[in-house]
mmCIF file with all atom_site columns, C-alpha atoms (C1' of nucleotides) in Angstrom:
data_model
loop_
_atom_site.group_PDB
_atom_site.id
_atom_site.type_symbol
_atom_site.label_atom_id
_atom_site.label_alt_id
_atom_site.label_comp_id
_atom_site.label_asym_id
_atom_site.label_entity_id
_atom_site.label_seq_id
_atom_site.pdbx_PDB_ins_code
_atom_site.Cartn_x
_atom_site.Cartn_y
_atom_site.Cartn_z
_atom_site.occupancy
_atom_site.B_iso_or_equiv
_atom_site.pdbx_formal_charge
_atom_site.auth_seq_id
_atom_site.auth_comp_id
_atom_site.auth_asym_id
_atom_site.auth_atom_id
_atom_site.pdbx_PDB_model_num
ATOM 1   C CA    . UNK A 1 1   ? 94.505 -48.028 -76.216  1.00 44.00 ? 1   UNK A CA    1
ATOM 2   C CA    . UNK A 1 2   ? 93.547 -51.119 -78.077  1.00 46.00 ? 2   UNK A CA    1
ATOM 3   C CA    . UNK A 1 3   ? 89.985 -50.482 -77.019  1.00 46.00 ? 3   UNK A CA    1
ATOM 4   C CA    . UNK A 1 4   ? 89.857 -47.093 -78.699  1.00 45.00 ? 4   UNK A CA    1
ATOM 5   C CA    . UNK A 1 5   ? 91.389 -48.517 -81.810  1.00 44.00 ? 5   UNK A CA    1
ATOM 6   C CA    . UNK A 1 6   ? 88.867 -51.321 -81.855  1.00 42.00 ? 6   UNK A CA    1
ATOM 7   C CA    . UNK A 1 7   ? 85.986 -48.921 -81.349  1.00 40.00 ? 7   UNK A CA    1
ATOM 8   C CA    . UNK A 1 8   ? 87.180 -46.620 -84.091  1.00 39.00 ? 8   UNK A CA    1
ATOM 9   C CA    . UNK A 1 9   ? 88.008 -49.435 -86.445  1.00 47.00 ? 9   UNK A CA    1
ATOM 10  C CA    . UNK A 1 10  ? 85.577 -50.450 -89.167  1.00 54.00 ? 10  UNK A CA    1
ATOM 11  C CA    . UNK A 1 11  ? 83.248 -53.310 -88.540  1.00 54.00 ? 11  UNK A CA    1
ATOM 12  C CA    . UNK A 1 12  ? 85.397 -55.752 -90.364  1.00 49.00 ? 12  UNK A CA    1
ATOM 13  C CA    . UNK A 1 13  ? 88.457 -54.771 -88.376  1.00 52.00 ? 13  UNK A CA    1
ATOM 14  C CA    . UNK A 1 14  ? 87.049 -55.460 -84.952  1.00 47.00 ? 14  UNK A CA    1
ATOM 15  C CA    . UNK A 1 15  ? 87.826 -59.088 -85.473  1.00 45.00 ? 15  UNK A CA    1
ATOM 16  C CA    . UNK A 1 16  ? 91.528 -58.318 -85.622  1.00 50.00 ? 16  UNK A CA    1
ATOM 17  C CA    . UNK A 1 17  ? 91.265 -56.570 -82.269  1.00 48.00 ? 17  UNK A CA    1
ATOM 18  C CA    . UNK A 1 18  ? 89.828 -59.577 -80.501  1.00 44.00 ? 18  UNK A CA    1
ATOM 19  C CA    . UNK A 1 19  ? 92.890 -59.890 -78.257  1.00 46.00 ? 19  UNK A CA    1
ATOM 20  C CA    . UNK A 1 20  ? 91.138 -58.122 -75.415  1.00 47.00 ? 20  UNK A CA    1
ATOM 21  C CA    . UNK A 1 21  ? 91.869 -59.645 -71.973  1.00 54.00 ? 21  UNK A CA    1
ATOM 22  C CA    . UNK A 1 22  ? 89.066 -60.568 -69.615  1.00 52.00 ? 22  UNK A CA    1
ATOM 23  C CA    . UNK A 1 23  ? 89.805 -57.641 -67.357  1.00 54.00 ? 23  UNK A CA    1
ATOM 24  C CA    . UNK A 1 24  ? 89.020 -55.236 -70.145  1.00 55.00 ? 24  UNK A CA    1
ATOM 25  C CA    . UNK A 1 25  ? 85.856 -57.105 -70.945  1.00 52.00 ? 25  UNK A CA    1
ATOM 26  C CA    . UNK A 1 26  ? 84.750 -56.495 -67.380  1.00 57.00 ? 26  UNK A CA    1
ATOM 27  C CA    . UNK A 1 27  ? 85.386 -52.776 -67.691  1.00 54.00 ? 27  UNK A CA    1
ATOM 28  C CA    . UNK A 1 28  ? 83.638 -52.663 -71.037  1.00 53.00 ? 28  UNK A CA    1
ATOM 29  C CA    . UNK A 1 29  ? 80.890 -55.229 -70.917  1.00 57.00 ? 29  UNK A CA    1
ATOM 30  C CA    . UNK A 1 30  ? 79.252 -55.945 -74.254  1.00 55.00 ? 30  UNK A CA    1
ATOM 31  C CA    . UNK A 1 31  ? 75.581 -55.014 -74.560  1.00 55.00 ? 31  UNK A CA    1
ATOM 32  C CA    . UNK A 1 32  ? 73.246 -57.783 -73.603  1.00 54.00 ? 32  UNK A CA    1
ATOM 33  C CA    . UNK A 1 33  ? 71.305 -59.620 -76.256  1.00 51.00 ? 33  UNK A CA    1
ATOM 34  C CA    . UNK A 1 34  ? 68.401 -57.477 -77.361  1.00 48.00 ? 34  UNK A CA    1
ATOM 35  C CA    . UNK A 1 35  ? 70.081 -54.126 -76.941  1.00 47.00 ? 35  UNK A CA    1
ATOM 36  C CA    . UNK A 1 36  ? 71.529 -53.970 -80.402  1.00 50.00 ? 36  UNK A CA    1
ATOM 37  C CA    . UNK A 1 37  ? 69.935 -54.556 -83.746  1.00 55.00 ? 37  UNK A CA    1
ATOM 38  C CA    . UNK A 1 38  ? 71.093 -52.718 -86.832  1.00 56.00 ? 38  UNK A CA    1
ATOM 39  C CA    . UNK A 1 39  ? 74.208 -51.096 -85.484  1.00 59.00 ? 39  UNK A CA    1
ATOM 40  C CA    . UNK A 1 40  ? 75.944 -54.400 -84.944  1.00 68.00 ? 40  UNK A CA    1
ATOM 41  C CA    . UNK A 1 41  ? 76.946 -56.962 -87.493  1.00 76.00 ? 41  UNK A CA    1
ATOM 42  C CA    . UNK A 1 42  ? 74.098 -58.794 -89.107  1.00 82.00 ? 42  UNK A CA    1
ATOM 43  C CA    . UNK A 1 43  ? 73.391 -62.391 -88.347  1.00 86.00 ? 43  UNK A CA    1
ATOM 44  C CA    . UNK A 1 44  ? 74.602 -65.100 -90.684  1.00 94.00 ? 44  UNK A CA    1
ATOM 45  C CA    . UNK A 1 45  ? 73.146 -64.598 -94.094  1.00 92.00 ? 45  UNK A CA    1
ATOM 46  C CA    . UNK A 1 46  ? 73.904 -65.663 -97.627  1.00 94.00 ? 46  UNK A CA    1
ATOM 47  C CA    . UNK A 1 47  ? 74.593 -62.067 -98.516  1.00 94.00 ? 47  UNK A CA    1
ATOM 48  C CA    . UNK A 1 48  ? 78.057 -60.724 -97.818  1.00 96.00 ? 48  UNK A CA    1
ATOM 49  C CA    . UNK A 1 49  ? 79.374 -57.225 -97.434  1.00 97.00 ? 49  UNK A CA    1
ATOM 50  C CA    . UNK A 1 50  ? 82.911 -56.867 -98.693  1.00 97.00 ? 50  UNK A CA    1
ATOM 51  C CA    . UNK A 1 51  ? 84.906 -53.742 -97.969  1.00 97.00 ? 51  UNK A CA    1
ATOM 52  C CA    . UNK A 1 52  ? 88.474 -52.647 -98.388  1.00 97.00 ? 52  UNK A CA    1
ATOM 53  C CA    . UNK A 1 53  ? 88.418 -53.387 -102.070 1.00 97.00 ? 53  UNK A CA    1
ATOM 54  C CA    . UNK A 1 54  ? 90.787 -51.769 -104.467 1.00 96.00 ? 54  UNK A CA    1
ATOM 55  C CA    . UNK A 1 55  ? 89.331 -49.171 -106.765 1.00 95.00 ? 55  UNK A CA    1
ATOM 56  C CA    . UNK A 1 56  ? 90.390 -51.370 -109.625 1.00 95.00 ? 56  UNK A CA    1
ATOM 57  C CA    . UNK A 1 57  ? 88.584 -54.417 -108.305 1.00 95.00 ? 57  UNK A CA    1
ATOM 58  C CA    . UNK A 1 58  ? 85.557 -55.103 -110.402 1.00 94.00 ? 58  UNK A CA    1
ATOM 59  C CA    . UNK A 1 59  ? 82.468 -57.211 -109.958 1.00 93.00 ? 59  UNK A CA    1
ATOM 60  C CA    . UNK A 1 60  ? 83.745 -60.144 -111.932 1.00 91.00 ? 60  UNK A CA    1
ATOM 61  C CA    . UNK A 1 61  ? 87.041 -60.045 -110.064 1.00 93.00 ? 61  UNK A CA    1
ATOM 62  C CA    . UNK A 1 62  ? 85.105 -60.125 -106.813 1.00 94.00 ? 62  UNK A CA    1
ATOM 63  C CA    . UNK A 1 63  ? 82.984 -62.992 -108.000 1.00 91.00 ? 63  UNK A CA    1
ATOM 64  C CA    . UNK A 1 64  ? 85.893 -65.155 -109.093 1.00 92.00 ? 64  UNK A CA    1
ATOM 65  C CA    . UNK A 1 65  ? 87.771 -64.425 -105.878 1.00 94.00 ? 65  UNK A CA    1
ATOM 66  C CA    . UNK A 1 66  ? 84.897 -65.554 -103.666 1.00 95.00 ? 66  UNK A CA    1
ATOM 67  C CA    . UNK A 1 67  ? 83.944 -68.457 -105.883 1.00 93.00 ? 67  UNK A CA    1
ATOM 68  C CA    . UNK A 1 68  ? 86.835 -70.593 -104.699 1.00 91.00 ? 68  UNK A CA    1
ATOM 69  C CA    . UNK A 1 69  ? 85.269 -70.821 -101.266 1.00 90.00 ? 69  UNK A CA    1
ATOM 70  C CA    . UNK A 1 70  ? 81.700 -71.514 -102.249 1.00 85.00 ? 70  UNK A CA    1
ATOM 71  C CA    . UNK A 1 71  ? 79.027 -71.275 -104.815 1.00 86.00 ? 71  UNK A CA    1
ATOM 72  C CA    . UNK A 1 72  ? 78.433 -67.699 -105.837 1.00 87.00 ? 72  UNK A CA    1
ATOM 73  C CA    . UNK A 1 73  ? 75.583 -67.027 -108.164 1.00 81.00 ? 73  UNK A CA    1
ATOM 74  C CA    . UNK A 1 74  ? 76.302 -65.588 -111.572 1.00 76.00 ? 74  UNK A CA    1
ATOM 75  C CA    . UNK A 1 75  ? 77.944 -62.229 -112.011 1.00 73.00 ? 75  UNK A CA    1
ATOM 76  C CA    . UNK A 1 76  ? 75.497 -59.394 -112.152 1.00 67.00 ? 76  UNK A CA    1
ATOM 77  C CA    . UNK A 1 77  ? 72.970 -61.346 -110.151 1.00 62.00 ? 77  UNK A CA    1
ATOM 78  C CA    . UNK A 1 78  ? 74.486 -61.727 -106.718 1.00 84.00 ? 78  UNK A CA    1
ATOM 79  C CA    . UNK A 1 79  ? 77.980 -60.314 -106.853 1.00 90.00 ? 79  UNK A CA    1
ATOM 80  C CA    . UNK A 1 80  ? 78.435 -56.606 -107.319 1.00 93.00 ? 80  UNK A CA    1
ATOM 81  C CA    . UNK A 1 81  ? 80.987 -53.926 -106.635 1.00 95.00 ? 81  UNK A CA    1
ATOM 82  C CA    . UNK A 1 82  ? 79.276 -50.725 -105.649 1.00 95.00 ? 82  UNK A CA    1
ATOM 83  C CA    . UNK A 1 83  ? 80.193 -47.978 -108.048 1.00 94.00 ? 83  UNK A CA    1
ATOM 84  C CA    . UNK A 1 84  ? 79.224 -44.367 -108.225 1.00 93.00 ? 84  UNK A CA    1
ATOM 85  C CA    . UNK A 1 85  ? 76.342 -43.942 -110.573 1.00 90.00 ? 85  UNK A CA    1
ATOM 86  C CA    . UNK A 1 86  ? 77.589 -40.777 -112.226 1.00 90.00 ? 86  UNK A CA    1
ATOM 87  C CA    . UNK A 1 87  ? 81.333 -41.323 -112.315 1.00 90.00 ? 87  UNK A CA    1
ATOM 88  C CA    . UNK A 1 88  ? 81.292 -45.082 -112.633 1.00 90.00 ? 88  UNK A CA    1
ATOM 89  C CA    . UNK A 1 89  ? 84.237 -45.512 -110.279 1.00 93.00 ? 89  UNK A CA    1
ATOM 90  C CA    . UNK A 1 90  ? 84.236 -48.172 -107.634 1.00 95.00 ? 90  UNK A CA    1
ATOM 91  C CA    . UNK A 1 91  ? 83.467 -47.111 -104.103 1.00 95.00 ? 91  UNK A CA    1
ATOM 92  C CA    . UNK A 1 92  ? 85.810 -49.744 -102.762 1.00 96.00 ? 92  UNK A CA    1
ATOM 93  C CA    . UNK A 1 93  ? 83.234 -52.156 -101.433 1.00 97.00 ? 93  UNK A CA    1
ATOM 94  C CA    . UNK A 1 94  ? 80.681 -54.554 -102.729 1.00 96.00 ? 94  UNK A CA    1
ATOM 95  C CA    . UNK A 1 95  ? 78.345 -57.408 -102.041 1.00 96.00 ? 95  UNK A CA    1
ATOM 96  C CA    . UNK A 1 96  ? 78.502 -61.114 -102.701 1.00 95.00 ? 96  UNK A CA    1
ATOM 97  C CA    . UNK A 1 97  ? 75.608 -63.511 -102.382 1.00 94.00 ? 97  UNK A CA    1
ATOM 98  C CA    . UNK A 1 98  ? 76.309 -67.193 -102.015 1.00 93.00 ? 98  UNK A CA    1
ATOM 99  C CA    . UNK A 1 99  ? 73.988 -70.006 -102.869 1.00 91.00 ? 99  UNK A CA    1
ATOM 100 C CA    . UNK A 1 100 ? 73.922 -71.380 -99.331  1.00 92.00 ? 100 UNK A CA    1
ATOM 101 C CA    . UNK A 1 101 ? 74.645 -70.076 -95.853  1.00 94.00 ? 101 UNK A CA    1
ATOM 102 C CA    . UNK A 1 102 ? 77.458 -72.540 -95.320  1.00 93.00 ? 102 UNK A CA    1
ATOM 103 C CA    . UNK A 1 103 ? 79.183 -71.276 -98.435  1.00 93.00 ? 103 UNK A CA    1
ATOM 104 C CA    . UNK A 1 104 ? 78.728 -67.728 -97.241  1.00 94.00 ? 104 UNK A CA    1
ATOM 105 C CA    . UNK A 1 105 ? 80.414 -68.650 -93.978  1.00 95.00 ? 105 UNK A CA    1
ATOM 106 C CA    . UNK A 1 106 ? 83.262 -70.334 -95.816  1.00 95.00 ? 106 UNK A CA    1
ATOM 107 C CA    . UNK A 1 107 ? 83.545 -67.304 -98.025  1.00 95.00 ? 107 UNK A CA    1
ATOM 108 C CA    . UNK A 1 108 ? 84.009 -65.044 -95.038  1.00 96.00 ? 108 UNK A CA    1
ATOM 109 C CA    . UNK A 1 109 ? 86.433 -67.398 -93.354  1.00 95.00 ? 109 UNK A CA    1
ATOM 110 C CA    . UNK A 1 110 ? 88.371 -67.708 -96.566  1.00 95.00 ? 110 UNK A CA    1
ATOM 111 C CA    . UNK A 1 111 ? 88.422 -64.145 -97.816  1.00 95.00 ? 111 UNK A CA    1
ATOM 112 C CA    . UNK A 1 112 ? 88.289 -61.982 -94.721  1.00 96.00 ? 112 UNK A CA    1
ATOM 113 C CA    . UNK A 1 113 ? 91.634 -60.298 -94.220  1.00 95.00 ? 113 UNK A CA    1
ATOM 114 C CA    . UNK A 1 114 ? 93.002 -61.645 -97.479  1.00 95.00 ? 114 UNK A CA    1
ATOM 115 C CA    . UNK A 1 115 ? 94.538 -59.691 -100.286 1.00 95.00 ? 115 UNK A CA    1
ATOM 116 C CA    . UNK A 1 116 ? 92.696 -58.754 -103.423 1.00 95.00 ? 116 UNK A CA    1
ATOM 117 C CA    . UNK A 1 117 ? 94.353 -56.520 -105.982 1.00 95.00 ? 117 UNK A CA    1
ATOM 118 C CA    . UNK A 1 118 ? 96.895 -55.454 -103.393 1.00 94.00 ? 118 UNK A CA    1
ATOM 119 C CA    . UNK A 1 119 ? 94.397 -54.446 -100.707 1.00 95.00 ? 119 UNK A CA    1
ATOM 120 C CA    . UNK A 1 120 ? 93.308 -56.257 -97.587  1.00 96.00 ? 120 UNK A CA    1
ATOM 121 C CA    . UNK A 1 121 ? 89.621 -56.891 -97.901  1.00 97.00 ? 121 UNK A CA    1
ATOM 122 C CA    . UNK A 1 122 ? 87.034 -57.414 -95.171  1.00 96.00 ? 122 UNK A CA    1
ATOM 123 C CA    . UNK A 1 123 ? 84.183 -59.812 -95.614  1.00 96.00 ? 123 UNK A CA    1
ATOM 124 C CA    . UNK A 1 124 ? 81.225 -59.987 -93.276  1.00 96.00 ? 124 UNK A CA    1
ATOM 125 C CA    . UNK A 1 125 ? 77.546 -60.704 -93.363  1.00 96.00 ? 125 UNK A CA    1
ATOM 126 C CA    . UNK A 1 126 ? 75.562 -57.974 -95.009  1.00 95.00 ? 126 UNK A CA    1
ATOM 127 C CA    . UNK A 1 127 ? 72.855 -56.223 -93.086  1.00 93.00 ? 127 UNK A CA    1
ATOM 128 C CA    . UNK A 1 128 ? 69.263 -56.956 -93.889  1.00 89.00 ? 128 UNK A CA    1
ATOM 129 C CA    . UNK A 1 129 ? 68.066 -54.518 -96.467  1.00 82.00 ? 129 UNK A CA    1
ATOM 130 C CA    . UNK A 1 130 ? 64.787 -52.608 -96.262  1.00 77.00 ? 130 UNK A CA    1
ATOM 131 C CA    . UNK A 1 131 ? 62.235 -53.761 -98.798  1.00 73.00 ? 131 UNK A CA    1
ATOM 132 C CA    . UNK A 1 132 ? 62.125 -51.499 -101.870 1.00 67.00 ? 132 UNK A CA    1
ATOM 133 C CA    . UNK A 1 133 ? 58.380 -51.108 -102.017 1.00 68.00 ? 133 UNK A CA    1
ATOM 134 C CA    . UNK A 1 134 ? 55.441 -51.581 -99.746  1.00 62.00 ? 134 UNK A CA    1
ATOM 135 C CA    . UNK A 1 135 ? 52.319 -52.296 -101.794 1.00 64.00 ? 135 UNK A CA    1
ATOM 136 C CA    . UNK A 1 136 ? 50.165 -51.561 -98.798  1.00 58.00 ? 136 UNK A CA    1
ATOM 137 C CA    . UNK A 1 137 ? 49.427 -48.060 -99.970  1.00 58.00 ? 137 UNK A CA    1
ATOM 138 C CA    . UNK A 1 138 ? 48.774 -46.643 -103.409 1.00 55.00 ? 138 UNK A CA    1
ATOM 139 C CA    . UNK A 1 139 ? 51.325 -47.709 -106.049 1.00 54.00 ? 139 UNK A CA    1
ATOM 140 C CA    . UNK A 1 140 ? 53.468 -44.781 -107.320 1.00 54.00 ? 140 UNK A CA    1
ATOM 141 C CA    . UNK A 1 141 ? 53.112 -45.094 -111.103 1.00 54.00 ? 141 UNK A CA    1
ATOM 142 C CA    . UNK A 1 142 ? 49.546 -43.897 -111.399 1.00 53.00 ? 142 UNK A CA    1
ATOM 143 C CA    . UNK A 1 143 ? 48.143 -41.047 -113.466 1.00 51.00 ? 143 UNK A CA    1
ATOM 144 C CA    . UNK A 1 144 ? 49.885 -41.751 -116.793 1.00 52.00 ? 144 UNK A CA    1
ATOM 145 C CA    . UNK A 1 145 ? 47.853 -44.568 -118.217 1.00 39.00 ? 145 UNK A CA    1
ATOM 146 C "C1'" . DG  B 2 1   ? 91.386 -41.805 -107.755 1.00 57.98 ? 1   DG  B "C1'" 1
ATOM 147 C "C1'" . DG  B 2 2   ? 96.386 -39.335 -106.432 1.00 57.98 ? 2   DG  B "C1'" 1
ATOM 148 C "C1'" . DT  B 2 3   ? 90.536 -39.502 -101.826 1.00 57.98 ? 3   DT  B "C1'" 1
ATOM 149 C "C1'" . DG  B 2 4   ? 90.239 -45.439 -98.007  1.00 57.98 ? 4   DG  B "C1'" 1
ATOM 150 C "C1'" . DA  B 2 5   ? 85.598 -45.480 -93.915  1.00 57.98 ? 5   DA  B "C1'" 1
ATOM 151 C "C1'" . DG  B 2 6   ? 81.837 -47.917 -95.055  1.00 57.98 ? 6   DG  B "C1'" 1
ATOM 152 C "C1'" . DC  B 2 7   ? 76.076 -51.410 -96.133  1.00 57.98 ? 7   DC  B "C1'" 1
ATOM 153 C "C1'" . DG  B 2 8   ? 74.089 -51.095 -102.309 1.00 57.98 ? 8   DG  B "C1'" 1
ATOM 154 C "C1'" . DT  B 2 9   ? 72.547 -48.637 -109.097 1.00 57.98 ? 9   DT  B "C1'" 1
#
DNA sequence: GGTGAGCGT
């Protein structure tokens, strides 16, 4: 039943379920390279997705916690706890961008599964984000000049 | 928020 638990577990938890014997790997072969893209974890990137945060954990708390493992850019620029826009409460996860990829890796290795404000947090590479605008067509703000 | 998986105001 460890397989079901690993499949139902969040992305950051699958690492803790990596005690799968080879016989199980034969019964459940991983998809070959090229079959997955956005549904799996993103490739190494300087941007980190951090989940499992406490509701009380703020952006600056996140920044100072990840700063001891690498160079995180200034608060408000590359470290942010996602909060609800209307209520202002934390959603329990956030993002941290390191200066270099090696620092991002050290940040994950150092903070993944660690405690922050009493909660076990999960750090992994953030997925590539779709570009906000595509200036190939007509720009939106037109007609009020 | 006394809400607990998740990929962003």
